[in-house]
PDB file of C-alpha atoms and ligand atoms in Angstrom:
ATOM      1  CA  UNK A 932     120.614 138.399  32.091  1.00 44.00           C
ATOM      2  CA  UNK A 933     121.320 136.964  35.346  1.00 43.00           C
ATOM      3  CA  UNK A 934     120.226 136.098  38.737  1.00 44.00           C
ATOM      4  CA  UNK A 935     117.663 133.824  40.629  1.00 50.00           C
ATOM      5  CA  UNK A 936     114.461 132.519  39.812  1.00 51.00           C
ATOM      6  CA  UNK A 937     111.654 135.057  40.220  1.00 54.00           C
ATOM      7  CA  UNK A 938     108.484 133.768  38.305  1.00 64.00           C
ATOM      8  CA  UNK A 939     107.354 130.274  36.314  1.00 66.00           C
ATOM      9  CA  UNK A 940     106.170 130.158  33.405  1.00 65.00           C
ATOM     10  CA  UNK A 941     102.916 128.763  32.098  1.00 69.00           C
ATOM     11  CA  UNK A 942     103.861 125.130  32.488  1.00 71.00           C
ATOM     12  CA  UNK A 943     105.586 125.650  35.813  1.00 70.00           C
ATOM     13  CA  UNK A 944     109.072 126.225  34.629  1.00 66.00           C
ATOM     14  CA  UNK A 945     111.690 128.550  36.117  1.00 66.00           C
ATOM     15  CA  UNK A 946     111.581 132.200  34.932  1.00 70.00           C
ATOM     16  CA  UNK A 947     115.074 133.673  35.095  1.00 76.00           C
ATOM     17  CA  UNK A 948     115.598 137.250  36.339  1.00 84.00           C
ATOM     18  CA  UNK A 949     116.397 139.770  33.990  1.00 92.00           C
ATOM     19  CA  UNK A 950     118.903 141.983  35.033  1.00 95.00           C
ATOM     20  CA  UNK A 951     119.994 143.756  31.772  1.00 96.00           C
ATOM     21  CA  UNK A 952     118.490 143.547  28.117  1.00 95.00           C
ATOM     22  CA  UNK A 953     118.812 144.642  24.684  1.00 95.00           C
ATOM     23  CA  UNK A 954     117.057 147.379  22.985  1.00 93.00           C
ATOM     24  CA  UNK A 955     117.870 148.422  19.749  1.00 92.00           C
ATOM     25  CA  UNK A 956     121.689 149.529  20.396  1.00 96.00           C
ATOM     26  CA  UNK A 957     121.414 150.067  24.193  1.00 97.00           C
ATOM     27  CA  UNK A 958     121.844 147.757  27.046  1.00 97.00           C
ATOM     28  CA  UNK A 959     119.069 148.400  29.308  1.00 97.00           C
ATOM     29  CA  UNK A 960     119.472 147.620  33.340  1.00 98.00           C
ATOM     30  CA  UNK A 961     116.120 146.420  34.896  1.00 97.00           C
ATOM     31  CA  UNK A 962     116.791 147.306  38.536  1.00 97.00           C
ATOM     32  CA  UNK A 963     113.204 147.126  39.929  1.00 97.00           C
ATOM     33  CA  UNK A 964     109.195 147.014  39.478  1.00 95.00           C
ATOM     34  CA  UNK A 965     108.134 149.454  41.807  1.00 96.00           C
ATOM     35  CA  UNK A 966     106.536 152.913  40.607  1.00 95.00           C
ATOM     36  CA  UNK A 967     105.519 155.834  42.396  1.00 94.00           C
ATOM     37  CA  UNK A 968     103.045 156.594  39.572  1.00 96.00           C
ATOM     38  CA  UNK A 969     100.812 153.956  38.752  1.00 95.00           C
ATOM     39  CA  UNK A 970     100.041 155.019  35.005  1.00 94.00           C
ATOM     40  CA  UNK A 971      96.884 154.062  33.202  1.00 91.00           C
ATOM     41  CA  UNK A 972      98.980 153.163  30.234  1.00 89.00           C
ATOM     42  CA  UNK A 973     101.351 150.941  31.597  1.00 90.00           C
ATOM     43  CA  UNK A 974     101.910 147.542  29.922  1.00 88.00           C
ATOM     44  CA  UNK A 975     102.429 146.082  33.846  1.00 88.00           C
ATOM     45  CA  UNK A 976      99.087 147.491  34.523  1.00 85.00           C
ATOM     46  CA  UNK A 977      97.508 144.944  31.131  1.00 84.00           C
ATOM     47  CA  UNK A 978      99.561 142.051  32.658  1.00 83.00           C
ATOM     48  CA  UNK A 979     102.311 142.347  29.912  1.00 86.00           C
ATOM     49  CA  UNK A 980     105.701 142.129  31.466  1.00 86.00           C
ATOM     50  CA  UNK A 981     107.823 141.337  28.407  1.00 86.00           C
ATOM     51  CA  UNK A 982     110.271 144.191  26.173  1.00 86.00           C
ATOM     52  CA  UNK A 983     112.235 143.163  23.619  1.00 84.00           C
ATOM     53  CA  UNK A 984     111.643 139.308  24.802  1.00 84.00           C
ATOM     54  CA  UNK A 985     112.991 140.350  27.780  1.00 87.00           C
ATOM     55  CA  UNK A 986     110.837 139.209  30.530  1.00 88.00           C
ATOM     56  CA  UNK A 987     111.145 141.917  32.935  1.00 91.00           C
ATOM     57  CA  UNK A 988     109.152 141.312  35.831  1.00 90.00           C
ATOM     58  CA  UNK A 989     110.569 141.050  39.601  1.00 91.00           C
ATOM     59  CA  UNK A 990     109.878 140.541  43.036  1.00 90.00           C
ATOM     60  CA  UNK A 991     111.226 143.075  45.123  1.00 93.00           C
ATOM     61  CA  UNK A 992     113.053 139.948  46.724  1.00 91.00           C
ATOM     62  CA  UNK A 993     114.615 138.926  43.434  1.00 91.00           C
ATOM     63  CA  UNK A 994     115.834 142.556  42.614  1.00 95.00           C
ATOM     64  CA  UNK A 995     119.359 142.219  41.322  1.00 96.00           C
ATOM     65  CA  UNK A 996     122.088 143.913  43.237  1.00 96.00           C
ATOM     66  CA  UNK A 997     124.075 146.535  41.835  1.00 97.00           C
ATOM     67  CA  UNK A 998     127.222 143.671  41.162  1.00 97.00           C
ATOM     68  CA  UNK A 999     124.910 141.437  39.231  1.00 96.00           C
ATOM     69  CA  UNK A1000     123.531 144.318  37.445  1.00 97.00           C
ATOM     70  CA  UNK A1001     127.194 145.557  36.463  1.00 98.00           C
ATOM     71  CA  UNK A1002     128.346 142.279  35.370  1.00 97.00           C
ATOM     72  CA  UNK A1003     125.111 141.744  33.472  1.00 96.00           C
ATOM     73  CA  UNK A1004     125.598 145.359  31.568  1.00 97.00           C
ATOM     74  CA  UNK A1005     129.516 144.049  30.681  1.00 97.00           C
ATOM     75  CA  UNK A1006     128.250 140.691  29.379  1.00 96.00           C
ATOM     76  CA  UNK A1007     125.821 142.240  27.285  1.00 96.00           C
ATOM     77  CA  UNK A1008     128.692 143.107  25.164  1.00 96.00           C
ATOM     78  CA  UNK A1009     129.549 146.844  23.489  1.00 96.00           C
ATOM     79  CA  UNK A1010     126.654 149.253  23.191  1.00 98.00           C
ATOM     80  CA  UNK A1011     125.641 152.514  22.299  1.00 98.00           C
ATOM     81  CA  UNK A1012     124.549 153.458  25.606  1.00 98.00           C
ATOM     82  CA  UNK A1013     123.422 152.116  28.959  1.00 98.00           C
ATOM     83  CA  UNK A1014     119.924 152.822  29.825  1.00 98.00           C
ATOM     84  CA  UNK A1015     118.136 152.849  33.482  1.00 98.00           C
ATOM     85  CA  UNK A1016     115.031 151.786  32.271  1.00 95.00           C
ATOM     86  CA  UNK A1017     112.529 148.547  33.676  1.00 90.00           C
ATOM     87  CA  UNK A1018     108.797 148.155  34.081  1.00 92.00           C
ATOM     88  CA  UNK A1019     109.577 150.238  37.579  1.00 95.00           C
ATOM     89  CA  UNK A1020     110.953 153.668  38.375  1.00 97.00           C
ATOM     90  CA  UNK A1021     114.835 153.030  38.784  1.00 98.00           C
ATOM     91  CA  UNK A1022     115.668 156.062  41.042  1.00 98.00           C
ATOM     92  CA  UNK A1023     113.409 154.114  43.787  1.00 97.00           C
ATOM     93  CA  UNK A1024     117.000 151.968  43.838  1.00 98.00           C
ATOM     94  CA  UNK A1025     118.710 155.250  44.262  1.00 98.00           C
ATOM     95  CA  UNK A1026     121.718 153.771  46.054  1.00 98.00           C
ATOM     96  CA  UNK A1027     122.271 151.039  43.693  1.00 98.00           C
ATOM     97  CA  UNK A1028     121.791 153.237  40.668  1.00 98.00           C
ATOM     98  CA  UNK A1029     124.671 155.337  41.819  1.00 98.00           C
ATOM     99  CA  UNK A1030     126.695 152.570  42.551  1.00 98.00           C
ATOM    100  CA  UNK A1031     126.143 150.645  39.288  1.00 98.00           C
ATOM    101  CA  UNK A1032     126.590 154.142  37.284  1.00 98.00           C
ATOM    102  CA  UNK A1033     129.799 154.884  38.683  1.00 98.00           C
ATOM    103  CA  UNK A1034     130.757 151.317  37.915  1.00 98.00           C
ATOM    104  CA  UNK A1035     129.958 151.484  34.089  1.00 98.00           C
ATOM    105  CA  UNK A1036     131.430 155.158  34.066  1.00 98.00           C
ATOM    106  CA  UNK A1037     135.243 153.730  33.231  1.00 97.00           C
ATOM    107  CA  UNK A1038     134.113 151.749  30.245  1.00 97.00           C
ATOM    108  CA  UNK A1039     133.150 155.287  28.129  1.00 98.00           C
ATOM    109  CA  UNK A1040     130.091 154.456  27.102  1.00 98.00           C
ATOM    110  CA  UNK A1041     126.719 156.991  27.385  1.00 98.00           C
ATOM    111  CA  UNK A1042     124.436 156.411  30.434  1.00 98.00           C
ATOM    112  CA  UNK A1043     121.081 157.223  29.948  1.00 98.00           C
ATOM    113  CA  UNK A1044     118.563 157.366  33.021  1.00 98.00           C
ATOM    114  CA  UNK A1045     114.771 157.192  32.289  1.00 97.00           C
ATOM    115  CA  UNK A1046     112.790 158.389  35.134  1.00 98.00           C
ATOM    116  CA  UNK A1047     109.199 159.375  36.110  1.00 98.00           C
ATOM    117  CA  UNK A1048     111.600 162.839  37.808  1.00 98.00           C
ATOM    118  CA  UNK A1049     109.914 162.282  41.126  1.00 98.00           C
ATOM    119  CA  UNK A1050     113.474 161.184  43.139  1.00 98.00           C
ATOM    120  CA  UNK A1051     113.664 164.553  44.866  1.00 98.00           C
ATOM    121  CA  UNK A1052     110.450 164.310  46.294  1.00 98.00           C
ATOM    122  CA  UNK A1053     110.502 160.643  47.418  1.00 97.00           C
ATOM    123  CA  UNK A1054     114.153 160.933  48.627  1.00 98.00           C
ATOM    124  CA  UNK A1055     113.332 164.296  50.345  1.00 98.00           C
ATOM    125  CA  UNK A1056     116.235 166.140  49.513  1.00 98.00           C
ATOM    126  CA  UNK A1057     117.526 167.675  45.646  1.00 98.00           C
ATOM    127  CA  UNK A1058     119.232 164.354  44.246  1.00 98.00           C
ATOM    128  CA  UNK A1059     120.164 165.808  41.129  1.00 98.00           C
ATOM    129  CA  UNK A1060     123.772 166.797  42.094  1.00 98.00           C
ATOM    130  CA  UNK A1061     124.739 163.418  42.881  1.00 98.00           C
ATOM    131  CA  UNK A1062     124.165 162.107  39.531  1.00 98.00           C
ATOM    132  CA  UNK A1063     126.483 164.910  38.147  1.00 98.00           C
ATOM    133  CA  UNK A1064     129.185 163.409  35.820  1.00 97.00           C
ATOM    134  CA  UNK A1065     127.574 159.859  36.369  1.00 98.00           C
ATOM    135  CA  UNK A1066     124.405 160.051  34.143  1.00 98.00           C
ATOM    136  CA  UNK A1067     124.993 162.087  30.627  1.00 98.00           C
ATOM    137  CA  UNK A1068     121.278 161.594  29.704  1.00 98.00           C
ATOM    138  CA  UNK A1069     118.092 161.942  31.953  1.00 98.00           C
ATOM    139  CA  UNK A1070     114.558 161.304  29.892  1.00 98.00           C
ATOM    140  CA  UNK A1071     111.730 162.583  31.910  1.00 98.00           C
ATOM    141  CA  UNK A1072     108.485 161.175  31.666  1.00 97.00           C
ATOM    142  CA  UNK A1073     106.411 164.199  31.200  1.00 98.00           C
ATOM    143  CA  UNK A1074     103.323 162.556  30.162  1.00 97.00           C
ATOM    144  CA  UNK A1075     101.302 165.606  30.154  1.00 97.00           C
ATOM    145  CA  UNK A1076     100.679 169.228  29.802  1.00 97.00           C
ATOM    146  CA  UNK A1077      98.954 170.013  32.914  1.00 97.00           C
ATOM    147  CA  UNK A1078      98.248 168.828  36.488  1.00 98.00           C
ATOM    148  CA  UNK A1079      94.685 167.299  35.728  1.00 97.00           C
ATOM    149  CA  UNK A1080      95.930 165.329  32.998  1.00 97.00           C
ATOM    150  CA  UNK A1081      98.827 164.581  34.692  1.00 97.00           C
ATOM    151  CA  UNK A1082      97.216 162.838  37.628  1.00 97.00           C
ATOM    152  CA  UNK A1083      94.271 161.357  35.278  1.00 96.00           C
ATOM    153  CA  UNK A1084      97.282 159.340  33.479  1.00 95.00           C
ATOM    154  CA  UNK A1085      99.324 158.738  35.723  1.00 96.00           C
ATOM    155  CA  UNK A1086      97.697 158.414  39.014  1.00 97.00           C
ATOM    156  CA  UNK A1087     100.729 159.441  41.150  1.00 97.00           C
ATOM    157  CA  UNK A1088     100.859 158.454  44.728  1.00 94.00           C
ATOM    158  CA  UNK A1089     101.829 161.783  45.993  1.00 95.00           C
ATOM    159  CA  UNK A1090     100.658 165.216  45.797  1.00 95.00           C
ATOM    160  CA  UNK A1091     102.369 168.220  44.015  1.00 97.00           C
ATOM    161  CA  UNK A1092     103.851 165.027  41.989  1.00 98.00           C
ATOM    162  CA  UNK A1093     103.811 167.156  38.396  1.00 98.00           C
ATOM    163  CA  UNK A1094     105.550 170.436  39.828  1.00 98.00           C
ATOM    164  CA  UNK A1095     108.193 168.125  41.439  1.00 98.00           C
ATOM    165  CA  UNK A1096     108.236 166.209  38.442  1.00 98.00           C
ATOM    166  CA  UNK A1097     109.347 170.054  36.360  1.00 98.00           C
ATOM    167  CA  UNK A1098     111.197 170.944  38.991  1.00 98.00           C
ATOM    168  CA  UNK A1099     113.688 168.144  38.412  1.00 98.00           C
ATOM    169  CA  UNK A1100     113.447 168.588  34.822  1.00 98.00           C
ATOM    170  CA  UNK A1101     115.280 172.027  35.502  1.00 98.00           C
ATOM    171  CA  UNK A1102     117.605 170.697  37.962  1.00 98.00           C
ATOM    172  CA  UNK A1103     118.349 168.417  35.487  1.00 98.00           C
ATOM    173  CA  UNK A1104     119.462 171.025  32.768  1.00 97.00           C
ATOM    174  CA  UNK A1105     121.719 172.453  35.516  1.00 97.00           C
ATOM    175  CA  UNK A1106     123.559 169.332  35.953  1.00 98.00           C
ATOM    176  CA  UNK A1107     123.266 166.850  33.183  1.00 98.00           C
ATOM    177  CA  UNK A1108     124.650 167.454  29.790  1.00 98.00           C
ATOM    178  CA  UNK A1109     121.391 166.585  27.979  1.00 98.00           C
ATOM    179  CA  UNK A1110     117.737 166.666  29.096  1.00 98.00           C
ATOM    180  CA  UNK A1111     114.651 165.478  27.242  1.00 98.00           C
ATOM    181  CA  UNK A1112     110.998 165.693  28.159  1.00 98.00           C
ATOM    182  CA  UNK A1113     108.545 162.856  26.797  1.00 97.00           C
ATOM    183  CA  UNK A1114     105.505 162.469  26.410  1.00 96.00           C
ATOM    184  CA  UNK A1115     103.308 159.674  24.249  1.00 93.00           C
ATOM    185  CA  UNK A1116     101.156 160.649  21.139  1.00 92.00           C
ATOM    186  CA  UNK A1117      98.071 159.415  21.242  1.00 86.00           C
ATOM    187  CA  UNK A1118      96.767 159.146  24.789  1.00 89.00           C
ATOM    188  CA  UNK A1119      93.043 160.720  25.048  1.00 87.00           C
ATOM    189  CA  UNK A1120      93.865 164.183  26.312  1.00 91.00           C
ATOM    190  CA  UNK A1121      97.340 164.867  25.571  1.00 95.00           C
ATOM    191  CA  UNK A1122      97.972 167.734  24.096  1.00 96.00           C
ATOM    192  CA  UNK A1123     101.538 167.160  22.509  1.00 97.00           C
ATOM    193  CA  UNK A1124     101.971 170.363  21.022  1.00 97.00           C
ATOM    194  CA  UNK A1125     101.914 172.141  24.743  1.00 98.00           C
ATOM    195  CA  UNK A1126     104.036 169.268  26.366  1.00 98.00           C
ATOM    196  CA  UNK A1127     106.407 170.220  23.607  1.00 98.00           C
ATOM    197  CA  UNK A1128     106.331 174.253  24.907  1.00 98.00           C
ATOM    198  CA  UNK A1129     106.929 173.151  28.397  1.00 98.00           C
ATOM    199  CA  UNK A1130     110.001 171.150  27.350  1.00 98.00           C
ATOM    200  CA  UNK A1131     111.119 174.637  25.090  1.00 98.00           C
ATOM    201  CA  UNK A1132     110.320 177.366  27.702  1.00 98.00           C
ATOM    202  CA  UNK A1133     112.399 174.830  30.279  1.00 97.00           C
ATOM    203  CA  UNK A1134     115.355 175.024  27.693  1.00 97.00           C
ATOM    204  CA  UNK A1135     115.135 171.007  27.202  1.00 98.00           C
ATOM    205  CA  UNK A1136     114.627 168.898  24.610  1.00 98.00           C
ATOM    206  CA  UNK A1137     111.239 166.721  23.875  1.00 98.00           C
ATOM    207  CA  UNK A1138     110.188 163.785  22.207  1.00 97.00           C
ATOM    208  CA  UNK A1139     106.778 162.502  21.639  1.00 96.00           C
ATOM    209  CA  UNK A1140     106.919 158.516  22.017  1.00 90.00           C
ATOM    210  CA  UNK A1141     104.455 156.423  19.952  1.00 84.00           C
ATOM    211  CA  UNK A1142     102.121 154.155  22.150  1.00 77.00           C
ATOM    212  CA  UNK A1143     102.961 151.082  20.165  1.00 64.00           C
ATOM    213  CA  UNK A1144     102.770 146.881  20.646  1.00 49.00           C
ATOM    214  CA  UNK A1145     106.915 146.251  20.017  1.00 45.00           C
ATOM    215  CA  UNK A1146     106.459 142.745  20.226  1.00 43.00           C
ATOM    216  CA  UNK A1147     102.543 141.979  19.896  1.00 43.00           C
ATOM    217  CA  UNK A1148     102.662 141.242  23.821  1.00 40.00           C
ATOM    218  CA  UNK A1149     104.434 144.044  24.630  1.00 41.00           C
ATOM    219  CA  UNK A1150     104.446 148.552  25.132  1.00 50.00           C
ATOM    220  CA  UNK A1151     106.745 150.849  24.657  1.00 49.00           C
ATOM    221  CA  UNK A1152     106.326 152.784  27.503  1.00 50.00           C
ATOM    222  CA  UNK A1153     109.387 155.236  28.126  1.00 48.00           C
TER     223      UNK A1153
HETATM  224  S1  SF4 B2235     104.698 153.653  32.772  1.00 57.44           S
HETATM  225 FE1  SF4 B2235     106.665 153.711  33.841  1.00 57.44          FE
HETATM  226  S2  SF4 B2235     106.355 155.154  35.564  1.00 57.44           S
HETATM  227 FE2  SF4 B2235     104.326 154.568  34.825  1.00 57.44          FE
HETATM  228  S3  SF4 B2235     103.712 152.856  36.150  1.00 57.44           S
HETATM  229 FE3  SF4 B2235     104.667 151.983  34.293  1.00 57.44          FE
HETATM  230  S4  SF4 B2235     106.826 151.680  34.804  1.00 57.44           S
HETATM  231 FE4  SF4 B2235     105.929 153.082  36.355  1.00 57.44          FE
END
């Protein structure tokens, strides 16, 4: 954890910003709130910021750059994995997620990047190839089995948002040495068991996350 003051708390006191966290055994990097999906599900959306008592929420002012994020990752100590993963969409910070993965590349450990897989089509171009040997793990927000659902849930701000979102997905398996699709048990309309064929006919993995309080205040979201 590191950086300015973003927020106060109840009683007017400062609010650090978080910059990297703990979950279970990974150190996760909290580069940003934005979204390009606005999801009906998200935590953010119920006014609960907080994972793993990690207060997570930033102004886009306050976003940490990527040498405050590094050094917060190294401080965290040894971990199991780094994970890209906030109460935002961390490919928005495409720059500074390249930078800050090729920084934590020397020290061995397994980078993970969970995304919403909707950086081709905001960037404009195929970004997959330039996380090639920088991210070993890309999670995929799938969220749903079809386009309907897709933009029920999620609300994205773009259209053609859930074929760009498959189309990364196999990009993905092209250039990163594991893929998985996710999507979350539970949520009116979700029909796991076909999320879980998309995942097999792309030749990816899946795994259906629990909507769950972690903390009492807080979701599991990705
Ligand atoms: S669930 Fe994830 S992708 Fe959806 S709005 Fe929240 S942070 Fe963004």
């Amino acid at each position: 954890m590191a950086g300015a003051v973003a927020y106060r708390d109840g009683v007017g006191r400062p609010l650090p910003v978080v910059a990297a966290y703990r979950l279970r055994d990974g150190v996760y990097l909290n580069l940003t709130n934005r979204c390009t999906l606005r999801c009906s599900f998200c935590p953010k959306f119920h006014g609960l910021w907080t994972v793993a008592d990690a207060r997570l929420r930033l102004r886009v002012m306050d976003e940490p750059s990527s040498a405050v994020l590094v050094q917060a990752a190294l401080d965290a100590g040894p971990c199991a994995e780094y994970v890209f993963c906030g109460l935002g969409e961390p490919t928005t910070r495409w720059s500074e997620l390249l930078l800050v993965a090729a920084a934590l590349r020397p020290t061995g450990t397994p980078i993970r990047l969970n995304t919403d897989g909707l950086a081709s089509l905001v960037h404009g171009r195929d970004v997959v190839p330039e996380i090639a040997g920088l991210i070993d793990h890309v999670s995929i927000s799938l969220n749903a089995a079809d386009e309907a659902t897709y933009d029920r849930l999620c609300r994205p701000g773009r259209p053609g948002s859930f074929a760009a979102m498959l189309a990364f997905a196999a990009r993905c398996r092209t250039y990163i040495p594991r893929v998985t699709l996710t999507a979350i048990a539970g949520l009116p309309g979700v029909d796991i068991d076909a999320c879980a064929r998309i995942a097999r006919d792309l030749g990816v993995d899946f795994r259906a996350r629990p909507l769950e309080a972690t903390d009492g205040r807080s979701f599991r979201v990705r």
